[in-house]
Coordinates of C-alpha atoms in Angstrom, one line a residue:
M1 CA 19.0 33.3 1.1
K2 CA 18.0 36.0 -1.5
R3 CA 15.3 38.5 -0.5
V4 CA 12.1 38.7 -2.5
R5 CA 12.5 42.0 -4.4
K6 CA 10.5 41.4 -7.6
A7 CA 6.9 40.7 -8.4
V8 CA 5.3 39.5 -11.6
F9 CA 1.8 40.5 -12.7
P10 CA 0.2 38.6 -15.6
V11 CA -2.1 41.2 -17.2
A12 CA -2.4 40.0 -20.8
G13 CA -5.9 38.5 -20.5
L14 CA -8.7 39.7 -22.7
G15 CA -11.4 40.1 -20.0
T16 CA -14.1 38.6 -22.2
R17 CA -16.4 38.1 -19.2
F18 CA -16.7 41.9 -18.9
L19 CA -17.5 42.8 -22.5
P20 CA -18.5 45.3 -23.6
A21 CA -16.7 47.2 -20.8
T22 CA -13.3 45.7 -21.7
K23 CA -13.7 46.3 -25.4
A24 CA -11.4 49.4 -25.1
I25 CA -10.4 49.2 -21.4
P26 CA -8.2 46.4 -19.9
K27 CA -10.1 44.5 -17.2
E28 CA -7.2 45.3 -14.8
M29 CA -8.1 49.0 -15.2
L30 CA -11.8 48.6 -14.1
T31 CA -12.2 50.4 -10.8
V32 CA -13.1 49.1 -7.4
V33 CA -14.5 52.3 -5.7
D34 CA -11.9 54.7 -7.0
R35 CA -8.8 52.6 -7.9
P36 CA -8.1 50.2 -10.7
V37 CA -8.0 46.6 -9.8
I38 CA -4.3 46.4 -10.7
Q39 CA -3.5 49.3 -8.3
Y40 CA -4.8 47.2 -5.3
V41 CA -2.5 44.3 -6.3
V42 CA 0.5 46.5 -6.8
D43 CA -0.1 48.2 -3.4
E44 CA -0.2 44.7 -1.8
A45 CA 3.2 43.9 -3.3
R46 CA 4.6 47.3 -2.3
E47 CA 3.5 46.7 1.3
A48 CA 5.4 43.4 1.3
G49 CA 8.6 45.2 0.4
I50 CA 8.6 44.5 -3.3
E51 CA 10.9 46.9 -5.2
H52 CA 10.5 45.9 -8.9
F53 CA 7.1 45.5 -10.5
I54 CA 7.1 43.3 -13.7
F55 CA 4.0 43.3 -15.9
V56 CA 3.4 40.7 -18.5
T57 CA 1.1 42.4 -21.0
G58 CA -0.6 41.9 -24.3
R59 CA -2.0 44.1 -27.0
N60 CA -4.1 47.1 -26.1
K61 CA -2.7 47.2 -22.5
A62 CA -0.6 50.3 -22.9
V63 CA -3.0 52.2 -20.5
I64 CA -1.6 50.1 -17.7
E65 CA 1.8 51.4 -18.4
D66 CA 0.5 54.9 -18.6
H67 CA -1.3 54.5 -15.2
F68 CA 2.0 53.8 -13.5
D69 CA 3.8 56.6 -15.2
V70 CA 4.1 60.3 -14.3
Q71 CA 1.3 62.4 -15.8
F72 CA 2.9 65.8 -16.0
E73 CA -0.1 67.7 -17.3
L74 CA -2.4 66.2 -14.6
Y75 CA 0.1 66.9 -11.8
D76 CA 0.7 70.4 -13.0
T77 CA -3.1 71.1 -13.2
L78 CA -3.7 69.8 -9.7
A79 CA -0.9 71.9 -8.3
Q80 CA -2.1 75.1 -10.0
R81 CA -5.6 74.5 -8.7
G82 CA -4.4 73.9 -5.2
K83 CA -5.6 70.3 -5.1
N84 CA -2.7 69.3 -2.9
D85 CA -4.3 66.3 -1.2
E86 CA -5.2 64.7 -4.6
L87 CA -1.7 65.4 -5.9
A88 CA 0.0 63.9 -2.8
R89 CA -2.2 60.8 -3.0
L90 CA -1.2 60.2 -6.7
Q91 CA 2.5 60.8 -5.9
R92 CA 2.4 58.2 -3.0
L93 CA 1.0 55.6 -5.4
Q94 CA 3.7 56.4 -8.1
P95 CA 6.5 53.8 -8.4
L96 CA 9.9 55.3 -8.5
P97 CA 11.8 55.6 -11.8
G98 CA 13.1 52.2 -12.9
Q99 CA 10.8 50.2 -10.6
T100 CA 8.4 49.1 -13.4
S101 CA 9.1 46.8 -16.3
F102 CA 6.8 45.6 -19.1
T103 CA 7.1 42.6 -21.4
R104 CA 4.7 41.1 -24.0
Q105 CA 3.3 37.6 -23.8
Q106 CA 2.4 37.9 -27.5
V107 CA 0.5 34.6 -27.7
P108 CA -2.2 33.4 -25.2
L109 CA -0.7 30.2 -24.0
G110 CA -1.8 30.3 -20.4
L111 CA -0.5 31.4 -17.0
G112 CA 2.6 29.2 -17.0
H113 CA 3.7 30.8 -20.3
A114 CA 3.0 34.3 -19.0
V115 CA 5.3 33.6 -16.0
W116 CA 8.0 32.2 -18.3
C117 CA 7.9 35.4 -20.4
A118 CA 9.2 37.3 -17.3
R119 CA 12.3 35.1 -17.0
E120 CA 14.8 37.7 -18.3
L121 CA 13.5 40.4 -16.0
V122 CA 13.3 38.2 -12.9
G123 CA 16.7 36.6 -13.4
D124 CA 18.2 34.2 -10.9
E125 CA 16.1 35.4 -7.9
P126 CA 13.0 34.3 -6.0
F127 CA 10.0 36.3 -7.1
A128 CA 6.4 37.0 -6.1
L129 CA 3.6 36.2 -8.5
L130 CA 0.3 38.0 -8.0
L131 CA -2.7 37.2 -10.1
P132 CA -4.4 40.6 -10.8
D133 CA -7.9 39.3 -10.9
M134 CA -7.7 38.5 -7.1
I135 CA -7.7 41.4 -4.7
M136 CA -7.4 41.0 -0.9
Q137 CA -8.8 42.8 2.1
S138 CA -7.2 42.5 5.5
E139 CA -5.2 44.5 8.0
K140 CA -1.9 42.8 7.0
S141 CA -1.6 42.1 3.3
C142 CA -1.5 38.5 2.0
M143 CA 1.9 39.0 0.3
K144 CA 3.4 40.5 3.4
E145 CA 2.5 37.4 5.4
M146 CA 4.0 35.3 2.6
V147 CA 7.3 37.2 2.6
E148 CA 7.5 36.7 6.4
L149 CA 7.0 33.0 5.9
Y150 CA 9.6 32.9 3.1
A151 CA 12.1 34.6 5.5
E152 CA 11.6 31.6 7.8
T153 CA 11.7 28.8 5.3
G154 CA 13.6 30.1 2.2
N155 CA 11.5 28.0 -0.1
N156 CA 8.4 28.2 -2.4
I157 CA 5.3 29.7 -0.8
V158 CA 1.7 29.3 -1.9
A159 CA -1.1 31.3 -0.2
V160 CA -4.3 29.2 0.5
Q161 CA -7.7 29.8 1.9
E162 CA -10.6 27.5 2.9
C163 CA -13.5 26.8 0.6
D164 CA -16.6 24.8 1.0
P165 CA -15.5 21.1 0.5
A166 CA -18.4 20.7 -2.0
E167 CA -16.8 23.4 -4.1
A168 CA -13.2 22.1 -4.0
H169 CA -13.5 20.7 -7.5
K170 CA -13.5 24.3 -8.9
Y171 CA -10.1 25.2 -7.6
G172 CA -6.5 24.3 -7.3
I173 CA -6.2 22.4 -4.0
V174 CA -3.2 21.6 -1.8
G175 CA -2.5 18.7 0.6
R176 CA -1.7 19.8 4.1
G177 CA 1.3 18.4 5.9
E178 CA 2.9 19.2 9.3
D179 CA 2.7 22.7 10.6
T180 CA 6.0 24.6 10.5
H181 CA 7.0 28.1 11.4
H182 CA 3.9 30.2 10.6
G183 CA 2.7 27.9 7.8
F184 CA 2.6 24.3 6.9
R185 CA 4.3 21.9 4.5
I186 CA 2.4 21.2 1.3
T187 CA 2.2 17.5 0.5
G188 CA 0.7 17.8 -3.0
M189 CA -1.3 20.0 -5.4
V190 CA -4.1 19.1 -7.7
E191 CA -5.9 21.3 -10.2
K192 CA -9.7 21.0 -10.0
P193 CA -9.9 17.5 -8.4
K194 CA -12.9 15.3 -9.1
A195 CA -15.7 15.6 -6.6
G196 CA -14.8 13.8 -3.4
T197 CA -11.1 13.3 -4.2
A198 CA -9.7 16.6 -2.9
P199 CA -6.8 16.2 -0.4
S200 CA -8.2 19.2 1.6
N201 CA -10.5 22.2 1.3
L202 CA -7.5 24.6 1.0
Y203 CA -7.5 26.3 -2.4
I204 CA -4.7 28.4 -4.0
N205 CA -5.9 32.0 -4.0
G206 CA -3.6 33.6 -6.6
R207 CA -0.5 34.5 -4.6
Y208 CA 2.9 32.7 -4.9
I209 CA 6.5 33.1 -4.1
L210 CA 8.5 30.9 -6.4
Q211 CA 12.2 30.0 -6.9
P212 CA 13.8 30.8 -10.3
E213 CA 14.1 27.1 -11.1
I214 CA 10.5 27.3 -12.2
F215 CA 11.6 29.0 -15.4
G216 CA 13.7 26.0 -16.5
I217 CA 10.7 23.7 -16.0
L218 CA 8.3 26.1 -17.9
E219 CA 10.8 26.2 -20.7
S220 CA 9.9 22.7 -21.8
Q221 CA 6.5 22.4 -20.1
E222 CA 4.0 20.6 -22.2
K223 CA 0.5 22.0 -22.6
G224 CA -2.1 20.8 -20.1
A225 CA -5.7 21.7 -19.4
G226 CA -7.3 24.0 -21.9
N227 CA -4.4 23.3 -24.3
E228 CA -2.4 25.9 -22.3
I229 CA 0.9 25.8 -20.3
Q230 CA -0.3 25.4 -16.7
L231 CA 1.7 26.8 -13.8
T232 CA 0.4 24.1 -11.5
D233 CA 1.9 21.4 -13.7
A234 CA 5.3 23.1 -13.5
M235 CA 4.9 23.6 -9.7
L236 CA 4.2 19.9 -9.3
K237 CA 7.6 19.1 -11.0
L238 CA 9.4 21.7 -8.9
E239 CA 7.9 20.2 -5.8
K240 CA 9.9 17.0 -6.4
Q241 CA 13.1 19.1 -6.2
Q242 CA 12.2 21.8 -3.6
P243 CA 9.8 22.1 -0.6
F244 CA 6.6 24.1 -0.9
Y245 CA 4.9 25.7 2.1
G246 CA 1.4 26.9 2.5
C247 CA 0.5 30.3 4.0
H248 CA -3.0 30.1 5.4
Y249 CA -4.5 33.6 4.6
Q250 CA -7.3 34.6 6.9
G251 CA -8.5 37.8 5.1
R252 CA -11.1 38.2 2.3
T253 CA -10.4 37.5 -1.3
F254 CA -12.5 38.8 -4.2
D255 CA -12.3 37.3 -7.7
C256 CA -12.6 40.4 -9.8
G257 CA -12.3 38.2 -12.9
S258 CA -16.0 37.5 -12.6
P259 CA -18.8 40.1 -12.6
E260 CA -20.2 38.8 -9.3
G261 CA -16.8 39.0 -7.5
F262 CA -16.1 42.5 -9.0
V263 CA -19.4 43.9 -7.7
E264 CA -18.8 42.2 -4.3
A265 CA -15.4 43.8 -4.1
N266 CA -16.8 47.2 -4.8
V267 CA -19.4 46.8 -2.0
A268 CA -16.9 45.4 0.5
F269 CA -14.2 48.1 -0.1
A270 CA -16.8 50.9 -0.1
L271 CA -18.0 49.7 3.3
W272 CA -14.4 49.3 4.5
R273 CA -13.6 52.9 3.8
S274 CA -14.6 55.6 6.4
D275 CA -14.8 58.3 3.7
V276 CA -17.5 56.6 1.6
N277 CA -19.2 54.1 3.9
G278 CA -21.5 56.6 5.6
N279 CA -24.6 55.9 3.6
M280 CA -23.5 52.7 1.9
A281 CA -25.1 50.2 4.3
G282 CA -28.4 52.0 4.3
T283 CA -28.4 52.3 0.5
I284 CA -27.7 48.6 0.1
R285 CA -30.5 47.6 2.4
K286 CA -32.9 49.9 0.6
L287 CA -31.9 48.5 -2.8
L288 CA -32.4 44.9 -1.6
E289 CA -35.9 45.8 -0.4
E290 CA -36.9 47.7 -3.5
L291 CA -35.3 45.9 -6.5
K292 CA -36.8 42.7 -7.8
P293 CA -34.7 39.9 -9.4
S294 CA -34.1 40.5 -13.1
E295 CA -36.2 37.5 -14.1
Q296 CA -39.2 39.2 -12.6
R297 CA -38.4 42.6 -14.2
G298 CA -37.5 41.2 -17.6
A299 CA -34.2 40.8 -19.3
A300 CA -31.8 43.8 -19.2
F301 CA -30.9 43.3 -22.9

């Protein structure tokens, strides 16, 4: 059984829900407290033992590549000014030479197509897939739990969390089979099921470990919902050939692809950090008491 050494990060999206902020800045570089969203996702992969970080990018995303590169002028300035703690923190986050790769998606044909674009860099190995809009908060990272389950099963792993059953139609939902090892056997997957038809309330939260055979399926995968190549459609075909297991993640997940989730993540991570949470709780309570809803204050624009 091959070890999971590589991770794919699809970062080609336009981030239209965050305009005008994303007019010149990739949405993945928007900061939660003091780190870009993409840094949290890469850190999660690194904690799980990932050694090679593969970014599927698009136009105007070069700043992501710069972020994970060495900034000689900045490092030198910090050293000269004696800011050793700041310098050490940056160096700890720095991938080693040769650990990052970047490839272009070129055309926006969906998540399945973005994953397929990484085929040459992944090769004939199992790989992790982390959607950069979703960031996690827990003592043990979601991907680390998944890698541990992969070591027990040697097959495809999908991370899931519980949602309100009334909201299941908004997500990709899995069917739950028998428990096995530290997870469970997945009996089916459906993307945004019609209300009342979902096989469970366990939704796919944006973390996967997939076998390389998925690339052969994506090669000829027809377009699905939204006229895009959907990863879920390809996984359903792969499920007929190989087992899928669910990893029931118990931590918090924040959808930073939406303004509401992004703000929630900032609040949650600020409160989680001992160096900045001192006045945060009181400030939040004060704001809730003082600020009125926007419809009462008038439109912001």
